[in-house]
Short mmCIF file of N, CA and C in Angstrom, two decimals:
data_model
loop_
_atom_site.label_atom_id
_atom_site.label_comp_id
_atom_site.label_asym_id
_atom_site.label_seq_id
_atom_site.Cartn_x
_atom_site.Cartn_y
_atom_site.Cartn_z
N MET Y 141 10.48 -23.05 -19.95
CA MET Y 141 9.77 -22.78 -18.93
C MET Y 141 8.11 -22.03 -19.23
N PRO Y 142 7.35 -22.27 -18.45
CA PRO Y 142 6.20 -21.76 -18.49
C PRO Y 142 6.41 -20.25 -18.70
N SER Y 143 5.61 -19.45 -19.11
CA SER Y 143 5.56 -17.94 -19.52
C SER Y 143 5.35 -17.21 -18.10
N ALA Y 144 4.51 -17.68 -17.50
CA ALA Y 144 4.38 -16.92 -16.05
C ALA Y 144 5.80 -16.94 -15.30
N TRP Y 145 6.66 -18.00 -15.44
CA TRP Y 145 7.90 -17.92 -14.81
C TRP Y 145 8.95 -17.16 -15.57
N ARG Y 146 8.84 -16.88 -16.54
CA ARG Y 146 9.94 -15.99 -17.46
C ARG Y 146 10.28 -14.78 -16.90
N PRO Y 147 11.42 -14.18 -17.05
CA PRO Y 147 11.46 -13.01 -16.78
C PRO Y 147 11.13 -11.97 -18.09
N ALA Y 148 10.93 -10.63 -17.96
CA ALA Y 148 10.59 -9.46 -18.80
C ALA Y 148 11.38 -9.74 -19.94
N SER Y 149 10.72 -9.21 -21.29
CA SER Y 149 11.23 -9.51 -22.49
C SER Y 149 12.68 -8.42 -22.14
N GLY Y 150 13.86 -9.04 -22.77
CA GLY Y 150 15.23 -8.70 -22.94
C GLY Y 150 15.89 -8.65 -21.57
N GLN Y 151 15.36 -9.29 -20.51
CA GLN Y 151 15.76 -9.74 -19.04
C GLN Y 151 16.09 -10.93 -18.79
N THR Y 152 17.05 -11.29 -17.92
CA THR Y 152 17.34 -12.50 -17.62
C THR Y 152 17.56 -12.77 -15.95
N VAL Y 153 17.21 -13.80 -15.47
CA VAL Y 153 17.51 -14.23 -14.22
C VAL Y 153 18.50 -14.92 -13.68
N GLN Y 154 19.33 -14.75 -12.63
CA GLN Y 154 20.11 -15.65 -12.33
C GLN Y 154 19.41 -16.44 -11.01
N LEU Y 155 19.60 -17.82 -11.21
CA LEU Y 155 19.22 -18.68 -10.23
C LEU Y 155 20.22 -19.66 -9.75
N ARG Y 156 20.40 -20.10 -8.53
CA ARG Y 156 20.90 -21.14 -8.28
C ARG Y 156 20.29 -22.62 -8.45
N LEU Y 157 21.17 -23.42 -8.88
CA LEU Y 157 20.81 -24.81 -9.04
C LEU Y 157 21.46 -25.83 -8.16
N LEU Y 158 20.56 -26.44 -7.61
CA LEU Y 158 20.89 -27.25 -6.28
C LEU Y 158 20.73 -28.44 -6.80
N LYS Y 159 21.79 -29.21 -6.38
CA LYS Y 159 21.80 -30.79 -6.56
C LYS Y 159 21.19 -31.17 -5.49
N TRP Y 160 19.84 -31.80 -5.42
CA TRP Y 160 19.39 -32.41 -4.49
C TRP Y 160 18.29 -33.61 -4.61
N LYS Y 161 17.87 -33.79 -3.35
CA LYS Y 161 16.93 -35.22 -3.71
C LYS Y 161 15.44 -34.59 -2.89
N HIS Y 162 14.55 -34.82 -3.46
CA HIS Y 162 13.23 -34.42 -2.75
C HIS Y 162 12.52 -35.88 -2.75
N LEU Y 163 12.15 -36.29 -1.34
CA LEU Y 163 11.46 -37.64 -1.17
C LEU Y 163 12.84 -38.61 -1.58
N LYS Y 164 13.84 -38.73 -1.58
CA LYS Y 164 14.91 -39.44 -1.71
C LYS Y 164 15.01 -39.66 -3.48
N VAL Y 165 14.24 -38.74 -4.21
CA VAL Y 165 14.37 -38.77 -5.67
C VAL Y 165 15.15 -37.74 -6.39
N PRO Y 166 16.19 -38.06 -6.99
CA PRO Y 166 17.36 -36.91 -7.39
C PRO Y 166 16.65 -35.80 -8.32
N VAL Y 167 16.68 -34.52 -8.00
CA VAL Y 167 16.30 -33.32 -8.71
C VAL Y 167 17.40 -32.56 -8.58
N LEU Y 168 17.20 -31.49 -9.79
CA LEU Y 168 17.98 -30.13 -10.08
C LEU Y 168 17.21 -29.15 -9.56
N ARG Y 169 17.29 -28.68 -8.46
CA ARG Y 169 16.23 -27.49 -7.49
C ARG Y 169 16.72 -26.20 -8.13
N ALA Y 170 15.75 -25.43 -8.78
CA ALA Y 170 16.15 -24.13 -9.10
C ALA Y 170 15.60 -23.20 -8.44
N MET Y 171 16.21 -22.08 -7.69
CA MET Y 171 15.55 -21.27 -6.80
C MET Y 171 16.64 -19.69 -6.89
N THR Y 172 15.77 -18.61 -6.30
CA THR Y 172 16.43 -17.48 -6.45
C THR Y 172 17.76 -17.37 -5.47
N GLN Y 173 18.46 -16.51 -5.68
CA GLN Y 173 19.76 -16.45 -4.77
C GLN Y 173 19.11 -16.07 -3.42
N GLU Y 174 18.08 -15.55 -3.15
CA GLU Y 174 17.44 -15.02 -1.94
C GLU Y 174 17.01 -16.58 -1.22
N ALA Y 175 16.37 -17.45 -1.91
CA ALA Y 175 15.67 -18.63 -1.53
C ALA Y 175 16.91 -19.43 -1.08
N PHE Y 176 17.92 -19.55 -2.14
CA PHE Y 176 19.10 -20.18 -1.55
C PHE Y 176 19.78 -19.89 -0.36
N GLU Y 177 19.95 -18.51 0.01
CA GLU Y 177 20.54 -17.91 1.12
C GLU Y 177 19.91 -18.39 2.30
N ALA Y 178 18.53 -18.45 2.29
CA ALA Y 178 17.25 -18.98 3.24
C ALA Y 178 17.66 -20.40 3.60
N VAL Y 179 18.17 -21.14 2.59
CA VAL Y 179 18.50 -22.54 2.96
C VAL Y 179 19.83 -22.64 3.47
N ILE Y 180 20.70 -21.70 3.37
CA ILE Y 180 21.97 -21.77 4.03
C ILE Y 180 21.89 -21.05 5.55
N GLU Y 181 21.01 -20.13 5.52
CA GLU Y 181 20.68 -19.56 6.70
C GLU Y 181 20.08 -20.61 7.81
N SER Y 182 19.04 -21.55 7.40
CA SER Y 182 18.44 -22.48 8.00
C SER Y 182 19.36 -23.39 8.47
N ILE Y 183 20.46 -23.87 7.87
CA ILE Y 183 21.58 -24.62 8.36
C ILE Y 183 22.18 -24.27 9.29
N ALA Y 184 22.73 -22.60 9.13
CA ALA Y 184 23.53 -22.11 10.29
C ALA Y 184 22.72 -21.83 11.30
N SER Y 185 21.38 -21.90 11.57
CA SER Y 185 20.72 -21.71 12.81
C SER Y 185 20.35 -22.77 13.64
N ASN Y 186 20.43 -23.77 13.01
CA ASN Y 186 20.05 -24.96 13.47
C ASN Y 186 20.82 -25.53 14.90
N ALA Y 187 20.15 -24.91 15.86
CA ALA Y 187 20.96 -25.34 17.25
C ALA Y 187 21.21 -26.68 17.26
N GLU Y 188 20.25 -27.56 16.85
CA GLU Y 188 20.45 -29.02 17.32
C GLU Y 188 21.65 -29.79 16.59
N VAL Y 189 22.32 -29.03 15.84
CA VAL Y 189 23.48 -29.64 15.19
C VAL Y 189 24.84 -28.78 15.68
N ALA Y 190 25.92 -29.42 15.57
CA ALA Y 190 27.11 -29.09 16.26
C ALA Y 190 27.54 -28.00 15.39
N PRO Y 191 28.40 -26.96 15.62
CA PRO Y 191 29.02 -26.07 14.84
C PRO Y 191 29.62 -26.41 13.49
N GLY Y 192 30.57 -27.47 14.05
CA GLY Y 192 31.19 -28.21 12.95
C GLY Y 192 30.66 -28.72 11.66
N VAL Y 193 29.47 -29.64 12.12
CA VAL Y 193 28.78 -30.43 11.29
C VAL Y 193 27.92 -29.19 10.53
N ARG Y 194 27.25 -28.25 11.10
CA ARG Y 194 26.62 -27.15 10.31
C ARG Y 194 27.57 -26.43 9.17
N ASN Y 195 28.67 -26.01 9.68
CA ASN Y 195 29.52 -25.63 8.57
C ASN Y 195 30.05 -26.39 7.43
N ALA Y 196 30.15 -28.16 7.69
CA ALA Y 196 30.21 -29.03 6.54
C ALA Y 196 28.95 -29.20 5.46
N GLN Y 197 27.81 -28.89 6.38
CA GLN Y 197 26.43 -28.98 5.72
C GLN Y 197 26.57 -27.61 4.70
N LYS Y 198 26.83 -26.45 5.16
CA LYS Y 198 26.77 -25.62 4.34
C LYS Y 198 27.65 -25.57 3.18
N GLN Y 199 29.07 -25.85 3.60
CA GLN Y 199 29.72 -26.24 2.38
C GLN Y 199 29.50 -27.05 1.10
N ALA Y 200 28.67 -28.45 1.82
CA ALA Y 200 28.23 -29.47 0.72
C ALA Y 200 26.92 -28.67 0.01
N VAL Y 201 26.35 -27.81 0.45
CA VAL Y 201 25.17 -27.41 -0.49
C VAL Y 201 25.49 -26.14 -1.20
N TYR Y 202 26.82 -25.53 -0.82
CA TYR Y 202 27.31 -24.68 -1.68
C TYR Y 202 28.18 -25.44 -2.89
N ALA Y 203 28.56 -26.41 -2.70
CA ALA Y 203 29.58 -27.20 -3.44
C ALA Y 203 28.49 -27.96 -4.64
N GLY Y 204 27.44 -28.11 -4.18
CA GLY Y 204 26.52 -28.75 -4.70
C GLY Y 204 25.62 -27.98 -5.61
N SER Y 205 26.14 -27.06 -5.79
CA SER Y 205 25.03 -25.69 -6.41
C SER Y 205 25.77 -25.01 -7.48
N GLU Y 206 25.40 -24.54 -8.31
CA GLU Y 206 25.73 -23.54 -9.28
C GLU Y 206 24.88 -22.55 -9.84
N SER Y 207 25.63 -21.32 -10.18
CA SER Y 207 24.59 -20.21 -10.83
C SER Y 207 24.19 -20.58 -12.13
N VAL Y 208 22.92 -20.36 -12.56
CA VAL Y 208 22.54 -20.50 -13.91
C VAL Y 208 21.91 -19.31 -14.21
N THR Y 209 21.38 -19.33 -15.54
CA THR Y 209 20.70 -18.00 -16.00
C THR Y 209 19.19 -18.70 -16.74
N LEU Y 210 18.45 -18.02 -16.35
CA LEU Y 210 16.88 -18.24 -17.50
C LEU Y 210 16.82 -16.87 -18.01
N ASN Y 211 16.73 -17.08 -19.47
CA ASN Y 211 16.45 -15.97 -20.37
C ASN Y 211 14.73 -15.90 -20.49
N ASP Y 212 14.70 -14.85 -21.31
CA ASP Y 212 13.15 -14.27 -21.45
C ASP Y 212 12.53 -15.39 -22.40
N GLN Y 213 13.18 -16.02 -22.89
CA GLN Y 213 12.52 -17.48 -23.89
C GLN Y 213 12.21 -18.54 -23.21
N GLY Y 214 12.33 -18.47 -21.74
CA GLY Y 214 12.31 -19.60 -20.91
C GLY Y 214 13.41 -20.48 -20.90
N LYS Y 215 14.46 -20.26 -21.32
CA LYS Y 215 15.57 -20.96 -21.71
C LYS Y 215 16.45 -21.33 -20.34
N LEU Y 216 16.70 -22.19 -19.63
CA LEU Y 216 17.39 -22.43 -18.45
C LEU Y 216 18.67 -23.08 -18.97
N ALA Y 217 20.02 -22.36 -18.53
CA ALA Y 217 21.29 -22.98 -19.53
C ALA Y 217 21.91 -23.72 -18.19
N VAL Y 218 21.65 -24.99 -18.10
CA VAL Y 218 21.87 -26.11 -17.26
C VAL Y 218 23.35 -26.79 -17.81
N PRO Y 219 24.56 -26.55 -16.89
CA PRO Y 219 25.80 -26.99 -17.50
C PRO Y 219 25.90 -28.67 -17.91
N LYS Y 220 26.30 -28.80 -18.90
CA LYS Y 220 26.03 -30.31 -19.50
C LYS Y 220 26.19 -31.30 -18.56
N LYS Y 221 27.52 -31.14 -17.71
CA LYS Y 221 28.03 -32.27 -16.68
C LYS Y 221 26.87 -32.70 -15.80
N THR Y 222 26.31 -31.16 -15.46
CA THR Y 222 25.29 -31.50 -14.12
C THR Y 222 24.07 -32.12 -14.82
N ALA Y 223 23.72 -31.66 -15.85
CA ALA Y 223 22.29 -32.25 -16.63
C ALA Y 223 22.58 -33.69 -16.88
N GLN Y 224 23.54 -34.15 -17.37
CA GLN Y 224 23.64 -35.65 -17.69
C GLN Y 224 24.07 -36.55 -16.30
N ALA Y 225 24.39 -35.94 -15.33
CA ALA Y 225 24.37 -36.64 -13.96
C ALA Y 225 23.25 -36.83 -13.32
N HIS Y 226 22.30 -35.97 -13.76
CA HIS Y 226 20.90 -36.41 -13.25
C HIS Y 226 19.90 -36.89 -14.47
N GLY Y 227 20.44 -37.32 -15.25
CA GLY Y 227 19.89 -38.16 -16.36
C GLY Y 227 19.06 -36.99 -17.36
N LEU Y 228 19.63 -36.04 -17.74
CA LEU Y 228 19.01 -35.08 -18.41
C LEU Y 228 19.82 -34.88 -19.81
N GLU Y 229 19.26 -35.12 -20.82
CA GLU Y 229 20.24 -35.00 -22.02
C GLU Y 229 19.43 -33.86 -22.87
N ALA Y 230 20.50 -33.09 -23.68
CA ALA Y 230 20.02 -32.13 -24.53
C ALA Y 230 19.03 -32.64 -25.72
N GLY Y 231 17.78 -31.80 -25.87
CA GLY Y 231 16.76 -32.09 -26.80
C GLY Y 231 15.85 -33.27 -26.17
N GLU Y 232 16.06 -33.57 -24.88
CA GLU Y 232 14.85 -34.59 -24.42
C GLU Y 232 14.23 -33.61 -23.55
N SER Y 233 12.81 -34.50 -22.97
CA SER Y 233 12.18 -33.76 -22.22
C SER Y 233 12.81 -33.57 -21.03
N VAL Y 234 12.24 -32.67 -20.03
CA VAL Y 234 12.38 -32.70 -18.67
C VAL Y 234 11.23 -32.25 -18.04
N HIS Y 235 10.72 -32.81 -16.72
CA HIS Y 235 9.66 -32.57 -15.84
C HIS Y 235 9.84 -31.44 -15.10
N LEU Y 236 9.21 -30.36 -15.08
CA LEU Y 236 9.10 -29.36 -13.92
C LEU Y 236 8.25 -29.54 -12.96
N PHE Y 237 8.52 -29.54 -11.72
CA PHE Y 237 7.81 -29.24 -10.53
C PHE Y 237 7.64 -28.17 -9.73
N GLY Y 238 6.79 -27.19 -9.64
CA GLY Y 238 6.77 -26.08 -8.99
C GLY Y 238 6.64 -26.41 -7.45
N ARG Y 239 7.66 -25.48 -6.69
CA ARG Y 239 7.77 -25.95 -5.58
C ARG Y 239 7.67 -24.14 -4.51
N GLY Y 240 6.58 -23.41 -5.26
CA GLY Y 240 6.64 -22.29 -4.36
C GLY Y 240 7.65 -21.36 -5.08
N ALA Y 241 8.49 -20.91 -4.23
CA ALA Y 241 9.44 -19.99 -4.55
C ALA Y 241 10.63 -20.97 -5.47
N ALA Y 242 10.37 -21.77 -5.66
CA ALA Y 242 11.47 -22.68 -6.48
C ALA Y 242 10.83 -23.75 -7.38
N PHE Y 243 11.57 -24.62 -8.37
CA PHE Y 243 11.11 -25.64 -8.88
C PHE Y 243 12.04 -26.61 -9.16
N ASP Y 244 11.47 -27.79 -9.26
CA ASP Y 244 12.54 -28.87 -9.68
C ASP Y 244 12.46 -29.37 -11.08
N LEU Y 245 13.97 -29.61 -11.48
CA LEU Y 245 14.16 -30.15 -12.62
C LEU Y 245 13.89 -31.91 -12.82
N VAL Y 246 13.19 -32.58 -13.02
CA VAL Y 246 13.44 -34.01 -12.87
C VAL Y 246 13.40 -34.78 -14.24
N ALA Y 247 14.24 -35.86 -14.18
CA ALA Y 247 14.48 -36.52 -15.40
C ALA Y 247 13.23 -37.28 -15.62
N PRO Y 248 13.10 -37.63 -16.91
CA PRO Y 248 11.82 -38.85 -16.98
C PRO Y 248 12.04 -40.03 -16.28
N LYS Y 249 12.92 -40.67 -16.12
CA LYS Y 249 13.11 -42.00 -15.50
C LYS Y 249 12.53 -41.93 -14.05
N ASP Y 250 12.65 -40.53 -13.34
CA ASP Y 250 12.46 -40.54 -11.99
C ASP Y 250 10.88 -39.76 -11.76
N VAL Y 251 10.37 -39.53 -12.95
CA VAL Y 251 9.05 -38.66 -12.63
C VAL Y 251 8.04 -39.61 -11.78
N GLU Y 252 7.92 -40.97 -12.57
CA GLU Y 252 6.71 -41.59 -11.69
C GLU Y 252 6.84 -42.00 -10.28
N GLU Y 253 8.34 -42.22 -9.96
CA GLU Y 253 8.56 -42.35 -8.48
C GLU Y 253 8.41 -41.17 -7.69
N LEU Y 254 8.73 -40.02 -8.16
CA LEU Y 254 8.38 -38.70 -7.58
C LEU Y 254 6.82 -38.70 -7.40
N ARG Y 255 6.03 -38.72 -8.36
CA ARG Y 255 4.79 -38.59 -8.27
C ARG Y 255 3.90 -39.58 -7.23
N GLU Y 256 4.31 -40.68 -7.29
CA GLU Y 256 3.80 -41.80 -6.37
C GLU Y 256 4.10 -41.45 -4.94
N LYS Y 257 5.13 -40.88 -4.79
CA LYS Y 257 5.92 -40.69 -3.50
C LYS Y 257 4.77 -39.39 -2.95
N GLU Y 258 4.61 -38.48 -3.84
CA GLU Y 258 3.87 -37.20 -3.34
C GLU Y 258 2.45 -37.71 -3.32
N ALA Y 259 1.72 -38.58 -4.19
CA ALA Y 259 0.57 -38.89 -3.93
C ALA Y 259 0.31 -39.40 -2.58
N LYS Y 260 1.22 -40.11 -2.11
CA LYS Y 260 0.95 -40.96 -1.00
C LYS Y 260 1.15 -39.61 0.18
N ILE Y 261 1.63 -38.83 0.15
CA ILE Y 261 1.72 -37.52 0.99
C ILE Y 261 0.43 -36.61 0.92
N LEU Y 262 0.09 -36.62 -0.28
CA LEU Y 262 -1.46 -35.96 -0.33
C LEU Y 262 -2.51 -36.91 0.32
N GLU Y 263 -2.50 -38.28 -0.09
CA GLU Y 263 -3.69 -38.94 0.53
C GLU Y 263 -3.32 -39.21 2.03
N ASP Y 264 -2.44 -39.05 2.83
CA ASP Y 264 -2.26 -38.83 4.37
C ASP Y 264 -2.74 -37.09 4.61
N LEU Y 265 -2.54 -36.18 3.80
CA LEU Y 265 -2.86 -34.92 3.94
C LEU Y 265 -4.55 -34.96 4.02
N TYR Y 266 -5.03 -35.41 3.16
CA TYR Y 266 -6.41 -35.42 2.96
C TYR Y 266 -7.04 -35.68 4.11
N ASP Y 267 -6.65 -36.92 4.96
CA ASP Y 267 -7.25 -37.12 6.11
C ASP Y 267 -7.05 -36.17 7.39
N SER Y 268 -6.24 -35.34 7.01
CA SER Y 268 -5.87 -34.54 8.37
C SER Y 268 -6.26 -33.07 8.27
N VAL Y 269 -6.48 -32.73 7.09
CA VAL Y 269 -7.10 -31.20 6.85
C VAL Y 269 -8.58 -31.09 6.64
N ASP Y 270 -8.81 -30.13 7.41
CA ASP Y 270 -10.11 -29.77 7.29
C ASP Y 270 -10.62 -28.67 6.50
N PHE Y 271 -10.94 -28.43 5.68
CA PHE Y 271 -11.59 -27.14 4.60
C PHE Y 271 -12.60 -27.04 5.05
N GLY Y 272 -13.34 -27.48 6.15
CA GLY Y 272 -14.80 -27.07 6.56
C GLY Y 272 -14.92 -25.76 6.64
#
């Protein structure tokens, strides 16, 4: 992890690692417990979805996540099965994409697709934002 993202010396941080898709590209999204609970609350408060469906969605998000630890050396302990299921191998590179209050771990095989999809979003944004 970049040093700015690491906890203080001798400290660790508990994060929730969520199996997710960003722009239909598989990622492992790491977030604080507070950010994770905000995701759960946004599902719970979506009045456009039936209560039974919201409950199933929350259960699926909980089932697709796990607690992980980030240490002061910047090492994130990702369970082996989870890492391998997302194309990550011990000793191999992984790409980090900052997402504000979270970050995504992306397998090398998926990086180019994600960059292309995000570039398209930015291209559309350039035409709609006035910084004047």
